mmCIF file of C-alpha atoms in Angstrom:
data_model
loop_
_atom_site.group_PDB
_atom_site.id
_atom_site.type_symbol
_atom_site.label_atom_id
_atom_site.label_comp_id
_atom_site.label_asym_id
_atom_site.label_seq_id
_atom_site.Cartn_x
_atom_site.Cartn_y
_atom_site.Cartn_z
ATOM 1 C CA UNK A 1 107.004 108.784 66.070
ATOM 2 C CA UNK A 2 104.618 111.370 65.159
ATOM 3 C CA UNK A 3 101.465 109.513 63.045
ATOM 4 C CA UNK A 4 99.742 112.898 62.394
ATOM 5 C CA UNK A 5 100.849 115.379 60.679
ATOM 6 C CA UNK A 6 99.564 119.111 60.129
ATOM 7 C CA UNK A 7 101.836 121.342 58.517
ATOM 8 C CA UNK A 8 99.750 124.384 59.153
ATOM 9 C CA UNK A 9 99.697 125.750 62.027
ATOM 10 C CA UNK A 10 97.318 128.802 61.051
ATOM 11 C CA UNK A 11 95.225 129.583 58.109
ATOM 12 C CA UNK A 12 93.260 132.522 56.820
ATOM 13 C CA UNK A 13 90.201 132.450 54.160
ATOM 14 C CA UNK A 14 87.627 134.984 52.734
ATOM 15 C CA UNK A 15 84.168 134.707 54.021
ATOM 16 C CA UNK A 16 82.341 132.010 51.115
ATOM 17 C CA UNK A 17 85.417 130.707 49.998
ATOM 18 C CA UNK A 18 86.873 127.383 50.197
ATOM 19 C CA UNK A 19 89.522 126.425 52.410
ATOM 20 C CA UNK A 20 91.651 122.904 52.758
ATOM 21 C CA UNK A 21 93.257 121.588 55.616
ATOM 22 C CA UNK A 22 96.077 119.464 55.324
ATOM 23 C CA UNK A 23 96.507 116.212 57.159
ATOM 24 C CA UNK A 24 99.302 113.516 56.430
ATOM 25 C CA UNK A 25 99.028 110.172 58.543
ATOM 26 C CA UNK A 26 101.807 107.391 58.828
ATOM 27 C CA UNK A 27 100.541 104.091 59.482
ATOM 28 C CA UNK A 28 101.555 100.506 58.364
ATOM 29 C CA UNK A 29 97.789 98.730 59.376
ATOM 30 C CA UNK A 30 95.365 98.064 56.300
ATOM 31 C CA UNK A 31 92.990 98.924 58.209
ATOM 32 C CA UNK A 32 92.211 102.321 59.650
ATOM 33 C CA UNK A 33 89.945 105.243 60.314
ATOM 34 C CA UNK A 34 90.852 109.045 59.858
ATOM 35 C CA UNK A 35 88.383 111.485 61.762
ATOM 36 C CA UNK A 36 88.541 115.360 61.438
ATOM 37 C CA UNK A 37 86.982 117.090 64.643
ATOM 38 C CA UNK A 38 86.354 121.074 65.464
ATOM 39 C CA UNK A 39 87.491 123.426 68.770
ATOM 40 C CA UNK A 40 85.848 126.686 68.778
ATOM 41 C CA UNK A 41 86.772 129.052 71.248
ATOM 42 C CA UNK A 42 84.547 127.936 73.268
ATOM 43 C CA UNK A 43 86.724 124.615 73.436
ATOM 44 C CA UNK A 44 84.147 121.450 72.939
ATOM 45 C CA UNK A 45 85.484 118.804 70.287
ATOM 46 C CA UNK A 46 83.105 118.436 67.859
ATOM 47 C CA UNK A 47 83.069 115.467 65.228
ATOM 48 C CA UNK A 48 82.817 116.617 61.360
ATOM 49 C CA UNK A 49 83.892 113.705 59.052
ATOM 50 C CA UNK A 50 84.933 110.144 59.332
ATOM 51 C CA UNK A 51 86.799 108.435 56.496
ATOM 52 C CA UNK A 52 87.912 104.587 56.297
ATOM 53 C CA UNK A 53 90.865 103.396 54.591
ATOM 54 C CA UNK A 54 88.847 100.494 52.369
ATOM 55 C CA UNK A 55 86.255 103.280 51.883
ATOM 56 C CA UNK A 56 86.204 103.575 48.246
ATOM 57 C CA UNK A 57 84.392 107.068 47.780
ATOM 58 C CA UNK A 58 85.937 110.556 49.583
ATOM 59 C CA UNK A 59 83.679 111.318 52.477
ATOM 60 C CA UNK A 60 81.237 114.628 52.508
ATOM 61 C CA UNK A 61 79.175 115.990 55.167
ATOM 62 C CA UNK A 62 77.405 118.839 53.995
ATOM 63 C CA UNK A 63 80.613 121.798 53.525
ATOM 64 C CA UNK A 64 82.860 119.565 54.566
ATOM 65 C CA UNK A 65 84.686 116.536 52.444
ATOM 66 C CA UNK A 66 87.403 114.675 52.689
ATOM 67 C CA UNK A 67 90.175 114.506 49.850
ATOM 68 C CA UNK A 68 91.672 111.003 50.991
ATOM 69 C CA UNK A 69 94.751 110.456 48.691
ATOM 70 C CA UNK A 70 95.466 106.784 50.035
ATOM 71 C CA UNK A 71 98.949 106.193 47.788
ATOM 72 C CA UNK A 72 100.023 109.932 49.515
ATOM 73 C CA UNK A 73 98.701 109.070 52.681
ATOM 74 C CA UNK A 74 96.855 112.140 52.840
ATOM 75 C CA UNK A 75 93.446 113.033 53.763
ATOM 76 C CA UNK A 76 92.594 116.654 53.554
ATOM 77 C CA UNK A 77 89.946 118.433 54.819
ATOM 78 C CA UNK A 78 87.864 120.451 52.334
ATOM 79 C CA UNK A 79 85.433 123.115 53.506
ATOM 80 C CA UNK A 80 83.561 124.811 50.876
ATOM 81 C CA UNK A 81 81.735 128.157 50.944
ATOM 82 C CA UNK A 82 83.248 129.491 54.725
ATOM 83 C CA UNK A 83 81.559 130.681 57.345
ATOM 84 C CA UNK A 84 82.593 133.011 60.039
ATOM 85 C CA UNK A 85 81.561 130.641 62.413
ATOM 86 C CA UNK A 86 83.937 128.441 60.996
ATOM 87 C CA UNK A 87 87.086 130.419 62.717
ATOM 88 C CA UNK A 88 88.209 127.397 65.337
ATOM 89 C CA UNK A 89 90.819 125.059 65.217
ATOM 90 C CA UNK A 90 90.622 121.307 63.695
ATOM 91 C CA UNK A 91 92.112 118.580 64.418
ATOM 92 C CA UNK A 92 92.938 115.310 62.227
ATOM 93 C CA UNK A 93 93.039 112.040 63.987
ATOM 94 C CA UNK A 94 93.492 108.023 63.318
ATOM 95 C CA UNK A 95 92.532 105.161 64.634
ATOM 96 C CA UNK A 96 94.209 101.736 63.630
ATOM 97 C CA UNK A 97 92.882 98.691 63.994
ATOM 98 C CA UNK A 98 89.361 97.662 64.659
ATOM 99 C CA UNK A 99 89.427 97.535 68.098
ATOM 100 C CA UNK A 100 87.967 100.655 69.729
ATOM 101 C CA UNK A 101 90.649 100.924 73.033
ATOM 102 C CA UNK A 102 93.281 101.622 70.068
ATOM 103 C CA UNK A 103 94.585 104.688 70.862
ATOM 104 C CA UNK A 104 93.408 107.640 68.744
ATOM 105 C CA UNK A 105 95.954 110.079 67.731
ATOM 106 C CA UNK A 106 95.431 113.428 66.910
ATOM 107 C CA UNK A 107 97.867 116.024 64.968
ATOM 108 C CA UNK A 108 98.397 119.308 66.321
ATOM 109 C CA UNK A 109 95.633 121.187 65.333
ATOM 110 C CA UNK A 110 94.881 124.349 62.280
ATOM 111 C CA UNK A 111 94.046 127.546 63.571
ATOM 112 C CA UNK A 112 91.232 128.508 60.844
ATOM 113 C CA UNK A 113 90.393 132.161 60.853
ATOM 114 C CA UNK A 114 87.416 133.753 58.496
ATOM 115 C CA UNK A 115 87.502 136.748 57.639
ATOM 116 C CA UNK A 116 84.911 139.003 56.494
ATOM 117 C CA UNK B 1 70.076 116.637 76.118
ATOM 118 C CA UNK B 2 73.579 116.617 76.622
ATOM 119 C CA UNK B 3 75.180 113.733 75.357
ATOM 120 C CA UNK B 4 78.813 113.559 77.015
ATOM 121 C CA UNK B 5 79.124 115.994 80.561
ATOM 122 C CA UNK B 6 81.820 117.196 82.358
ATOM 123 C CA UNK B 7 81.659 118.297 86.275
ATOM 124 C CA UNK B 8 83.242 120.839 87.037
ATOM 125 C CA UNK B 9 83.531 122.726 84.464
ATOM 126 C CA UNK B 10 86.706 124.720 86.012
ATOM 127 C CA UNK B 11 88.726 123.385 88.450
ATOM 128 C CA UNK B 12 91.561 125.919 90.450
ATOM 129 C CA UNK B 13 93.286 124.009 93.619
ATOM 130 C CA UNK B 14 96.497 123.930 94.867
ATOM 131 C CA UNK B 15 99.630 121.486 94.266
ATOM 132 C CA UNK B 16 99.572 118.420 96.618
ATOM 133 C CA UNK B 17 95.727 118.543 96.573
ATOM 134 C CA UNK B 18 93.875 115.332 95.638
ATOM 135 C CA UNK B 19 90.701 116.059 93.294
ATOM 136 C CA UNK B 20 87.734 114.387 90.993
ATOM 137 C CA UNK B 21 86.720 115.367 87.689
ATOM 138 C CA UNK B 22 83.188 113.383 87.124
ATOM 139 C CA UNK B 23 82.010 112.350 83.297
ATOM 140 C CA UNK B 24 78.792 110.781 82.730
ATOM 141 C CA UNK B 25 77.578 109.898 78.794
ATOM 142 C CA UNK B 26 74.083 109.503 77.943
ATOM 143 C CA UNK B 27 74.428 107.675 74.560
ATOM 144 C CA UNK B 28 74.800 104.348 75.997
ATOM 145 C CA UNK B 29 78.062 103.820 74.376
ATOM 146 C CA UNK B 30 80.416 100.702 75.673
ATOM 147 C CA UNK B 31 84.143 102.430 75.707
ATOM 148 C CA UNK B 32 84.679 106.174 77.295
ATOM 149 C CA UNK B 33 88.090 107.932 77.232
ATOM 150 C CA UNK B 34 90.019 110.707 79.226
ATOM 151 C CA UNK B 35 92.163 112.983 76.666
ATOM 152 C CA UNK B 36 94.628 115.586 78.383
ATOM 153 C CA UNK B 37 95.015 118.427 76.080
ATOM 154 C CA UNK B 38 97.888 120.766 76.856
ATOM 155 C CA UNK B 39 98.482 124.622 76.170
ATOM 156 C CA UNK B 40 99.886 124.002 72.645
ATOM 157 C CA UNK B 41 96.114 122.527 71.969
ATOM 158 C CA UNK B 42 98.028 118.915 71.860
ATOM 159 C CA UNK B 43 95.609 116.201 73.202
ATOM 160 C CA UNK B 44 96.465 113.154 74.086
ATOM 161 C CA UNK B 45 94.872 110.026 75.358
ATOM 162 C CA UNK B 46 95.215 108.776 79.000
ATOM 163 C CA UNK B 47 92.846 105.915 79.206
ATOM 164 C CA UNK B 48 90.195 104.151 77.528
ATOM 165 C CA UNK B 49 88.264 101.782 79.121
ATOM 166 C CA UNK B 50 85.166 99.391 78.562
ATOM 167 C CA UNK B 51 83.607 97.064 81.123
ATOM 168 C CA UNK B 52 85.942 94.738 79.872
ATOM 169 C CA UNK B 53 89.144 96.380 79.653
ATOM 170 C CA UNK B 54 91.275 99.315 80.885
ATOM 171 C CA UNK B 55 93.672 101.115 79.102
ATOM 172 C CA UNK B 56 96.204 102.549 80.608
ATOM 173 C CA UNK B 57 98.773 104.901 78.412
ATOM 174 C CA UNK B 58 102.233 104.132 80.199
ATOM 175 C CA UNK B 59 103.427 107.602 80.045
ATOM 176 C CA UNK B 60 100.073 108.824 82.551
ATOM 177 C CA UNK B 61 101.781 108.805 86.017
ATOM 178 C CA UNK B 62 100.009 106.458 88.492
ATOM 179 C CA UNK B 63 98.811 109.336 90.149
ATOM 180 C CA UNK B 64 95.756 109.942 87.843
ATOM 181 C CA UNK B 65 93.420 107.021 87.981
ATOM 182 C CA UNK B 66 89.787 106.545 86.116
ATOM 183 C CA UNK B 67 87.041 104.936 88.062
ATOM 184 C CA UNK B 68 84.128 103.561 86.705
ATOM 185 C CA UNK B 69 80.766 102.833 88.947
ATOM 186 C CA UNK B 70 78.983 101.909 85.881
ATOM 187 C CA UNK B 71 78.743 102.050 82.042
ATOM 188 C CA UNK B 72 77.533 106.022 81.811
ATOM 189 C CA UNK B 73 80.413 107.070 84.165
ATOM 190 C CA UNK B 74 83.981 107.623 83.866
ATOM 191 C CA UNK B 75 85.533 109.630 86.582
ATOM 192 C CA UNK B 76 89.105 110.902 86.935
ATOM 193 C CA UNK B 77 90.735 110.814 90.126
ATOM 194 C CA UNK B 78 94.002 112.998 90.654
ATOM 195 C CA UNK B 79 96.163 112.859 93.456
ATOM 196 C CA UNK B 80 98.993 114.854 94.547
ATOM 197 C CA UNK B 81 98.487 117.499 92.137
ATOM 198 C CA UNK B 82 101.006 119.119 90.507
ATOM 199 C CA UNK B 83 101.650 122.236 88.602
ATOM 200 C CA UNK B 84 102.212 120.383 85.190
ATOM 201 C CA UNK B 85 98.485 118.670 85.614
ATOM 202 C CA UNK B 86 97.257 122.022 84.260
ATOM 203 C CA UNK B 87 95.692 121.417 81.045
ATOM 204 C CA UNK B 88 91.824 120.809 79.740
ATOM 205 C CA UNK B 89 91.148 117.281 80.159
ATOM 206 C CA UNK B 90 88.109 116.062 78.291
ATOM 207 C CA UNK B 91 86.460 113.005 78.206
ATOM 208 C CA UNK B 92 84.936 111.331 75.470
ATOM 209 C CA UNK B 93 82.914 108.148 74.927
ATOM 210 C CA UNK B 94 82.049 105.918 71.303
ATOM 211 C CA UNK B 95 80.391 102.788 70.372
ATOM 212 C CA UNK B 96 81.923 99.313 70.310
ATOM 213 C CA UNK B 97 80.837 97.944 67.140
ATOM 214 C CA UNK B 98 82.641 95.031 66.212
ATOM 215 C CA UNK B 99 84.600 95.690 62.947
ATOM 216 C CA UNK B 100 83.362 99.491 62.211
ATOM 217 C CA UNK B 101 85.407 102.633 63.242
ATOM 218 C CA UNK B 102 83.565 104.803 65.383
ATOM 219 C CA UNK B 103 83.463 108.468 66.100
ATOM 220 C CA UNK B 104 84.033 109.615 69.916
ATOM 221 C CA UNK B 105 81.936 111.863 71.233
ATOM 222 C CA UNK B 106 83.538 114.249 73.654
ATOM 223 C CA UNK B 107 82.321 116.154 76.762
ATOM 224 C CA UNK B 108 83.104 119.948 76.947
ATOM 225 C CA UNK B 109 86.140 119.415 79.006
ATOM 226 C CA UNK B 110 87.131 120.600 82.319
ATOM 227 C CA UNK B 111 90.015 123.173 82.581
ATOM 228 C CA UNK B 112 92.023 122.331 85.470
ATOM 229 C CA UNK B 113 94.481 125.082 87.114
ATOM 230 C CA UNK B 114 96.929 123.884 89.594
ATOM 231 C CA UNK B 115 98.780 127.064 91.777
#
């Protein structure tokens, strides 16, 4: 059963706008970790945001945050004030469990594209 | 410094060929990982391992298998290759803190073409 869900496959936003990225996860562990990471076109994953499920505040990394709806099983990826370097696709991902050889799942991936 | 690296870089060999992809992490994390991501951009995990424990994901055929000579290396040996092993397969490494959630770091994957 698919645990990761990203209903867009593609997105466009203006250049300094702000953009979300949906993510939906299904999981029935209390405890787990959702991780957003970033594939330009040069293809290297790179990390952006980590968010917990006991974590009590949304997480923010500089533009990025995390709108993590617990109840709607949701956790969104918010990045504010675009970039055209931003064009690449992400990826949202969970981990359950503490244990770190539990498998990490990703969804399939946003196409973000900036535009000028 | 790079933190998580991937020889080679591209890989183009034929079907039935038996071939090494090499990842080494500097970070001196405890668990590394091999991901397979496909053409759609799906990835998907193969193995994670620790010098405790392997991981094996049952759907990985028995022909790809990860060998360790130490904690900084993970390599990924392929045997009888065949067209569907064409994909970017990264690896990735991460911490082993008991009871906190870490991040993996990935190497810039290798794209592997089978003809």
């Amino acid at each position: 059963a698919q645990k990761i869900t990203q209903t867009q496959p593609g997105m466009f936003v203006q250049e300094k706008e702000a953009v979300t990225l949906d993510c939906t996860y299904d999981t029935s562990d209390p405890s787990y970790g959702l991780f957003w990471y970033k594939q330009p076109s040069s293809g290297e994953m790179i990390f952006l945001i980590y968010q917990g499920s006991y974590d009590q505040q949304n997480a923010t990394e500089g533009r990025y945050s995390l709108n993590f709806q617990k109840a709607r099983k949701s956790a969104n990826l918010v990045i504010s004030a675009s970039q055209l370097g931003d064009s690449a696709m992400y990826f949202c991902a969970m981990r359950e469990g503490w244990d770190n050889n539990n498998d990490m799942r990703f969804g399939a991936g946003t196409r973000l594209t900036v535009k000028p | 410094d790079t933190a998580v690296s991937q020889t080679p870089k591209y890989l183009v060999t034929q079907m039935g060929n038996d071939k090494s992809i090499k990842c080494e992490q500097n970070l001196g994390h405890d668990t590394m990982y091999w991901y397979k991501q496909d053409s759609k951009k799906f990835l998907k995990i193969m193995f994670s391992y620790n010098n405790k424990e392997l991981i094996i994901n049952e759907t990985v055929p028995n022909r790809f298998s990860p060998k360790s000579p130490d904690k900084a290396h993970l390599n990924l040996h392929i045997n009888s290759l065949e067209l569907g092993d064409s994909a970017v397969y990264f690896c990735a490494s991460s911490q082993d803190r008991r009871g906190v959630m870490d991040e993996q770091y990935f190497g810039p994957g290798t794209r592997l073409t089978v003809t």
